[in-house]
Amino acid sequence: MKVVALAGGVGAGKFLRGLVRAAPDADLIAVVNTGDDMDVHGLRVCPDLDSVTYWLGDAFDRERGWGRRDETFRATEELRTFDPDAAWFGLGDLDLATHLFRTRSLSGGMSLSDVTARIARRFGIDATIVPMTEDRVETRLDVVAEGREMDLHFQEYWIRRGARDDVKGIRSEGAERASPAPGVLDAIGAADVVVICPSNPVVSIGPILSVPGVRAAVAERPVVGVSPIVGGRPLAGMADRLMPVVGLEVSAVGAARAYDGLLDAWVIDEEDAGLRARVRDEVGAQVAVTDTVMRDDEVAEHVARTALAALT
Ligand code: FO1
């Protein structure tokens, strides 16, 4: 079975660990959001690619919710002593090695897809992890902060300013000129199933679908998604603040509506069982209901099995 997963960060990482357990023989390709990527101290940092890699490579820090397990932040702490403002984006000492390797490889002419594959190999990952594009696409937010309009990189909004600003608009800058990374459209075209991971529909999956050709390719395949919204709240991140900005209700129905015209099936949490009929009527998808709060790999495996079964 060939499976393509559209993936953001933490929610996707947890789910993908379940997917490789649920379908160990599947040929899995994770197409990952790069809209969060940023240059930090001259290093290319790709948070969602690294989250998926660290999760699948069993190196992720479940407690902190980002970065590597057994991490230290000595370099970042030292940097703060030079300039307290310079280190708002914390780079762990182990994580730094990933960014150094990536940046050096990119400067030497290696493609982001090839660097990503090299990093995945280092973590012993069998699945294929690919960026959505090799081109620069940046998620930017138009916000009003203290009465002033500002144009922020997603990470500035989320980490530097603690998501405190009033968001007026969200855009994937550069998406219209971007091309899917090599192999992405072929992988989707050959997929027996496309799985939309429980990631933020606006700033994680939205940018992937905004790369020209991707949405149309996905629309041709059987598609199942897992809701990242449970009981009207995101399991992680800031989807509750950003979904209303693009006119989406913060619910398992609203998250499904983000994928209008794509979904054949949608997995929702038991807490949202009452929304089953609305998803069926408003989105036109089959609905599967299960415990989607992925506390451990066993639950994640069950969610993945439910998603795959929902299409058959
Ligand atoms: N999240 C934080 O809350 N604070 C940080 O300082 C931080 C640094 C960071 C460095 C590398 C990386 O790959 C991720 C990092 N994250 C950090 C997580 C990241 O900002 C977001 O959670 C994702 O971009 C959303 O998918």
Short mmCIF file of C-alpha atoms in Angstrom, two decimals, residues 14-309:
data_model
loop_
_atom_site.label_atom_id
_atom_site.label_comp_id
_atom_site.label_asym_id
_atom_site.label_seq_id
_atom_site.Cartn_x
_atom_site.Cartn_y
_atom_site.Cartn_z
CA LYS A 14 2.62 11.69 16.94
CA PHE A 15 0.18 10.39 14.33
CA LEU A 16 2.93 9.22 11.95
CA ARG A 17 4.47 7.10 14.73
CA GLY A 18 1.07 5.39 14.94
CA LEU A 19 0.82 5.08 11.17
CA VAL A 20 4.12 3.23 10.79
CA ARG A 21 2.96 0.82 13.51
CA ALA A 22 -0.50 0.40 11.96
CA ALA A 23 0.83 -0.18 8.44
CA PRO A 24 4.44 -1.42 8.81
CA ASP A 25 4.59 -2.68 5.23
CA ALA A 26 3.20 0.50 3.68
CA ASP A 27 5.37 2.67 1.50
CA LEU A 28 4.97 5.94 3.46
CA ILE A 29 5.89 9.37 2.14
CA ALA A 30 5.35 12.33 4.48
CA VAL A 31 5.03 15.64 2.63
CA VAL A 32 5.88 18.26 5.22
CA ASN A 33 5.06 21.95 5.63
CA THR A 34 8.01 24.33 5.20
CA GLY A 35 6.07 27.57 5.71
CA ASP A 36 7.38 27.81 9.30
CA ASP A 37 11.02 27.65 8.15
CA MET A 38 13.27 30.50 9.08
CA ASP A 39 16.90 31.63 9.03
CA VAL A 40 18.14 31.89 12.64
CA HIS A 41 21.68 33.22 13.25
CA GLY A 42 22.40 32.37 9.61
CA LEU A 43 21.18 28.78 9.99
CA ARG A 44 18.30 27.29 8.05
CA VAL A 45 15.78 25.96 10.57
CA CYS A 46 12.89 23.78 9.37
CA PRO A 47 10.71 23.14 12.46
CA ASP A 48 8.10 20.84 10.92
CA LEU A 49 10.60 18.74 8.97
CA ASP A 50 12.62 18.38 12.15
CA SER A 51 9.57 17.59 14.31
CA VAL A 52 8.49 14.80 11.98
CA THR A 53 12.07 13.49 11.80
CA TYR A 54 12.59 13.59 15.56
CA TRP A 55 9.22 11.92 16.21
CA LEU A 56 9.75 9.14 13.68
CA GLY A 57 13.35 8.78 14.85
CA ASP A 58 12.20 8.52 18.48
CA ALA A 59 14.32 11.52 19.45
CA PHE A 60 11.49 13.96 20.20
CA ASP A 61 10.91 15.64 23.57
CA ARG A 62 7.29 14.80 24.43
CA GLU A 63 7.35 16.91 27.58
CA ARG A 64 8.60 20.17 26.07
CA GLY A 65 6.52 19.63 22.93
CA TRP A 66 9.28 20.64 20.51
CA GLY A 67 12.91 19.80 19.84
CA ARG A 68 15.01 16.85 20.93
CA ARG A 69 14.90 14.73 24.03
CA ASP A 70 17.88 15.02 26.46
CA GLU A 71 18.55 18.45 24.98
CA THR A 72 20.60 21.24 26.54
CA PHE A 73 20.52 24.92 25.60
CA ARG A 74 24.01 26.04 26.56
CA ALA A 75 24.77 27.76 23.27
CA THR A 76 21.46 29.66 23.33
CA GLU A 77 22.02 30.66 26.99
CA GLU A 78 25.50 31.88 26.15
CA LEU A 79 24.13 33.85 23.19
CA ARG A 80 21.64 35.51 25.52
CA THR A 81 24.53 36.87 27.59
CA PHE A 82 25.70 38.80 24.51
CA ASP A 83 22.25 40.05 23.55
CA PRO A 84 19.07 39.05 25.47
CA ASP A 85 16.92 39.79 22.40
CA ALA A 86 18.95 37.64 20.02
CA ALA A 87 17.89 34.28 21.41
CA TRP A 88 14.09 34.38 21.43
CA PHE A 89 14.04 31.26 19.22
CA GLY A 90 15.71 28.61 21.34
CA LEU A 91 18.06 26.31 19.48
CA GLY A 92 19.09 23.28 21.51
CA ASP A 93 22.70 22.14 21.37
CA LEU A 94 21.84 18.80 19.70
CA ASP A 95 19.29 20.48 17.44
CA LEU A 96 22.00 22.96 16.38
CA ALA A 97 23.90 20.09 14.77
CA THR A 98 20.90 19.43 12.50
CA HIS A 99 20.75 23.10 11.47
CA LEU A 100 24.51 23.31 10.95
CA PHE A 101 24.49 20.19 8.79
CA ARG A 102 21.47 21.38 6.79
CA THR A 103 22.83 24.89 6.25
CA ARG A 104 26.28 23.68 5.22
CA SER A 105 24.77 21.11 2.85
CA LEU A 106 22.41 23.65 1.27
CA SER A 107 25.29 26.12 0.80
CA GLY A 108 27.25 23.32 -0.87
CA GLY A 109 24.46 22.91 -3.42
CA MET A 110 22.55 19.97 -1.95
CA SER A 111 18.77 20.23 -2.32
CA LEU A 112 16.51 20.51 0.73
CA SER A 113 14.96 17.14 -0.23
CA ASP A 114 18.37 15.46 -0.24
CA VAL A 115 19.45 17.06 3.04
CA THR A 116 16.15 16.02 4.62
CA ALA A 117 16.70 12.44 3.42
CA ARG A 118 20.25 12.47 4.86
CA ILE A 119 18.97 13.68 8.23
CA ALA A 120 16.18 11.05 8.21
CA ARG A 121 18.78 8.36 7.49
CA ARG A 122 20.83 9.53 10.48
CA PHE A 123 17.75 8.91 12.65
CA GLY A 124 17.16 5.45 11.15
CA ILE A 125 13.81 6.35 9.58
CA ASP A 126 12.38 4.02 6.93
CA ALA A 127 9.62 6.37 5.78
CA THR A 128 10.41 9.02 3.19
CA ILE A 129 10.22 12.58 4.52
CA VAL A 130 10.03 15.31 1.88
CA PRO A 131 9.56 19.06 2.08
CA MET A 132 6.45 20.35 0.29
CA THR A 133 8.72 22.49 -1.90
CA GLU A 134 12.38 23.36 -2.39
CA ASP A 135 11.37 27.00 -2.90
CA ARG A 136 11.03 29.62 -0.20
CA VAL A 137 7.44 29.81 1.02
CA GLU A 138 6.88 31.74 4.24
CA THR A 139 3.77 31.85 6.39
CA ARG A 140 3.29 35.51 7.31
CA LEU A 141 0.65 37.14 9.45
CA ASP A 142 -0.76 40.64 9.25
CA VAL A 143 -1.38 41.67 12.83
CA VAL A 144 -2.35 44.69 14.82
CA ALA A 145 -0.10 45.12 17.84
CA GLU A 146 -0.59 48.00 20.26
CA GLY A 147 -2.61 49.81 17.59
CA ARG A 148 0.10 49.36 14.95
CA GLU A 149 -0.07 47.15 11.85
CA MET A 150 2.76 44.65 11.54
CA ASP A 151 3.74 41.93 9.08
CA LEU A 152 5.23 39.02 11.05
CA HIS A 153 6.86 35.72 10.23
CA PHE A 154 4.80 32.92 11.78
CA GLN A 155 7.53 32.20 14.36
CA GLU A 156 7.70 35.87 15.37
CA TYR A 157 3.95 35.82 16.00
CA TRP A 158 3.96 32.49 17.83
CA ILE A 159 7.23 32.42 19.77
CA ARG A 160 8.68 35.93 19.92
CA ARG A 161 5.40 37.72 20.65
CA GLY A 162 3.57 34.81 22.34
CA ALA A 163 0.58 34.90 19.93
CA ARG A 164 -0.70 38.01 21.71
CA ASP A 165 -1.46 40.07 18.61
CA ASP A 166 -4.75 40.47 16.83
CA VAL A 167 -4.37 38.59 13.52
CA LYS A 168 -6.02 40.21 10.50
CA GLY A 169 -4.70 38.03 7.70
CA ILE A 170 -2.55 34.98 6.97
CA ARG A 171 -0.69 34.30 3.77
CA SER A 172 1.76 31.83 2.28
CA GLU A 173 4.25 34.22 0.76
CA GLY A 174 5.92 32.82 -2.33
CA ALA A 175 3.52 29.88 -2.67
CA GLU A 176 2.14 30.96 -6.02
CA ARG A 177 5.65 30.88 -7.55
CA ALA A 178 6.69 27.65 -5.81
CA SER A 179 6.88 24.19 -7.31
CA PRO A 180 6.24 20.98 -5.40
CA ALA A 181 9.48 19.29 -4.34
CA PRO A 182 10.67 16.57 -6.75
CA GLY A 183 8.54 13.46 -6.48
CA VAL A 184 5.70 15.06 -4.50
CA LEU A 185 3.11 15.09 -7.30
CA ASP A 186 4.16 11.61 -8.51
CA ALA A 187 3.87 10.25 -4.96
CA ILE A 188 0.40 11.74 -4.52
CA GLY A 189 -0.64 10.50 -7.97
CA ALA A 190 0.44 6.94 -7.07
CA ALA A 191 -0.97 6.95 -3.54
CA ASP A 192 -3.61 4.41 -2.54
CA VAL A 193 -4.52 6.83 0.21
CA VAL A 194 -3.65 10.39 1.18
CA VAL A 195 -3.83 11.02 4.91
CA ILE A 196 -4.17 14.54 6.26
CA CYS A 197 -2.48 14.47 9.66
CA PRO A 198 -4.05 16.18 12.70
CA SER A 199 -2.13 19.40 12.10
CA ASN A 200 -3.18 23.04 12.00
CA PRO A 201 -5.34 23.35 8.86
CA VAL A 202 -4.41 27.02 8.38
CA VAL A 203 -0.65 27.26 8.92
CA SER A 204 0.48 23.62 8.55
CA ILE A 205 -1.64 21.82 5.95
CA GLY A 206 -2.87 25.02 4.23
CA PRO A 207 0.62 25.95 2.96
CA ILE A 208 1.16 22.43 1.55
CA LEU A 209 -2.13 22.62 -0.36
CA SER A 210 -1.23 26.13 -1.58
CA VAL A 211 1.79 24.86 -3.54
CA PRO A 212 0.58 24.85 -7.16
CA GLY A 213 -0.62 21.43 -8.28
CA VAL A 214 -0.78 19.80 -4.85
CA ARG A 215 -4.46 20.39 -4.04
CA ALA A 216 -5.55 19.21 -7.50
CA ALA A 217 -3.41 16.05 -7.19
CA VAL A 218 -4.79 15.28 -3.71
CA ALA A 219 -8.37 15.79 -4.95
CA GLU A 220 -7.90 12.85 -7.34
CA ARG A 221 -7.01 10.37 -4.58
CA PRO A 222 -8.92 8.75 -1.69
CA VAL A 223 -8.37 11.15 1.22
CA VAL A 224 -8.86 10.68 4.94
CA GLY A 225 -8.07 13.27 7.59
CA VAL A 226 -7.86 13.32 11.37
CA SER A 227 -9.30 16.32 13.19
CA PRO A 228 -6.74 18.38 15.14
CA ILE A 229 -9.63 19.99 17.02
CA VAL A 230 -11.17 18.12 19.95
CA GLY A 231 -14.02 19.58 21.95
CA GLY A 232 -13.59 22.96 20.25
CA ARG A 233 -9.89 23.26 21.14
CA PRO A 234 -6.69 22.35 19.31
CA LEU A 235 -4.74 19.49 20.88
CA ALA A 236 -1.60 21.59 20.35
CA GLY A 237 -0.72 24.99 18.97
CA MET A 238 -2.76 28.00 18.04
CA ALA A 239 -5.37 26.79 15.53
CA ASP A 240 -8.14 28.26 17.74
CA ARG A 241 -6.73 31.76 17.12
CA LEU A 242 -6.05 31.36 13.43
CA MET A 243 -9.05 29.38 12.14
CA PRO A 244 -11.53 32.24 12.74
CA VAL A 245 -9.24 34.59 10.77
CA VAL A 246 -9.94 32.54 7.62
CA GLY A 247 -13.63 32.08 8.47
CA LEU A 248 -13.42 28.57 9.93
CA GLU A 249 -15.38 27.53 13.00
CA VAL A 250 -13.06 26.17 15.72
CA SER A 251 -14.50 22.65 15.76
CA ALA A 252 -14.01 19.26 14.14
CA VAL A 253 -16.51 20.47 11.50
CA GLY A 254 -14.61 23.70 10.87
CA ALA A 255 -11.31 21.82 10.49
CA ALA A 256 -12.95 19.48 7.96
CA ARG A 257 -14.31 22.50 6.07
CA ALA A 258 -10.71 23.60 5.53
CA TYR A 259 -10.47 20.61 3.18
CA ASP A 260 -13.71 21.16 1.27
CA GLY A 261 -13.79 19.04 -1.87
CA LEU A 262 -10.93 16.80 -0.73
CA LEU A 263 -12.14 14.58 2.10
CA ASP A 264 -13.65 11.13 1.66
CA ALA A 265 -13.43 10.38 5.36
CA TRP A 266 -12.79 12.35 8.56
CA VAL A 267 -11.81 10.98 11.94
CA ILE A 268 -13.17 12.85 14.95
CA ASP A 269 -12.80 12.39 18.68
CA GLU A 270 -15.37 10.64 20.88
CA GLU A 271 -15.96 13.97 22.60
CA ASP A 272 -17.21 15.30 19.24
CA ALA A 273 -19.44 12.32 18.39
CA GLY A 274 -22.39 14.73 18.33
CA LEU A 275 -20.87 16.45 15.26
CA ARG A 276 -21.00 13.30 13.14
CA ALA A 277 -24.13 14.32 11.20
CA ARG A 278 -22.84 17.85 10.58
CA VAL A 279 -19.57 16.53 9.08
CA ARG A 280 -21.52 14.14 6.88
CA ASP A 281 -23.99 16.80 5.74
CA GLU A 282 -21.72 19.86 5.50
CA VAL A 283 -18.54 18.20 4.23
CA GLY A 284 -19.90 15.09 2.54
CA ALA A 285 -17.34 12.79 4.18
CA GLN A 286 -17.68 9.45 5.97
CA VAL A 287 -17.08 9.92 9.68
CA ALA A 288 -15.18 7.67 12.06
CA VAL A 289 -15.29 8.37 15.79
CA THR A 290 -12.55 7.27 18.19
CA ASP A 291 -10.24 8.46 20.97
CA THR A 292 -7.88 10.76 19.06
CA VAL A 293 -5.90 12.15 22.00
CA MET A 294 -2.56 10.49 21.23
CA ARG A 295 -1.08 10.11 24.72
CA ASP A 296 1.18 7.31 23.54
CA ASP A 297 2.08 5.24 20.49
CA GLU A 298 -0.68 2.68 21.18
CA VAL A 299 -3.39 5.33 20.93
CA ALA A 300 -1.68 6.83 17.86
CA GLU A 301 -1.64 3.38 16.22
CA HIS A 302 -5.33 2.97 16.92
CA VAL A 303 -6.08 6.41 15.41
CA ALA A 304 -4.08 5.47 12.30
CA ARG A 305 -5.89 2.12 11.96
CA THR A 306 -9.22 3.90 12.30
CA ALA A 307 -8.23 6.42 9.62
CA LEU A 308 -7.13 3.76 7.13
CA ALA A 309 -10.23 1.66 7.83
#
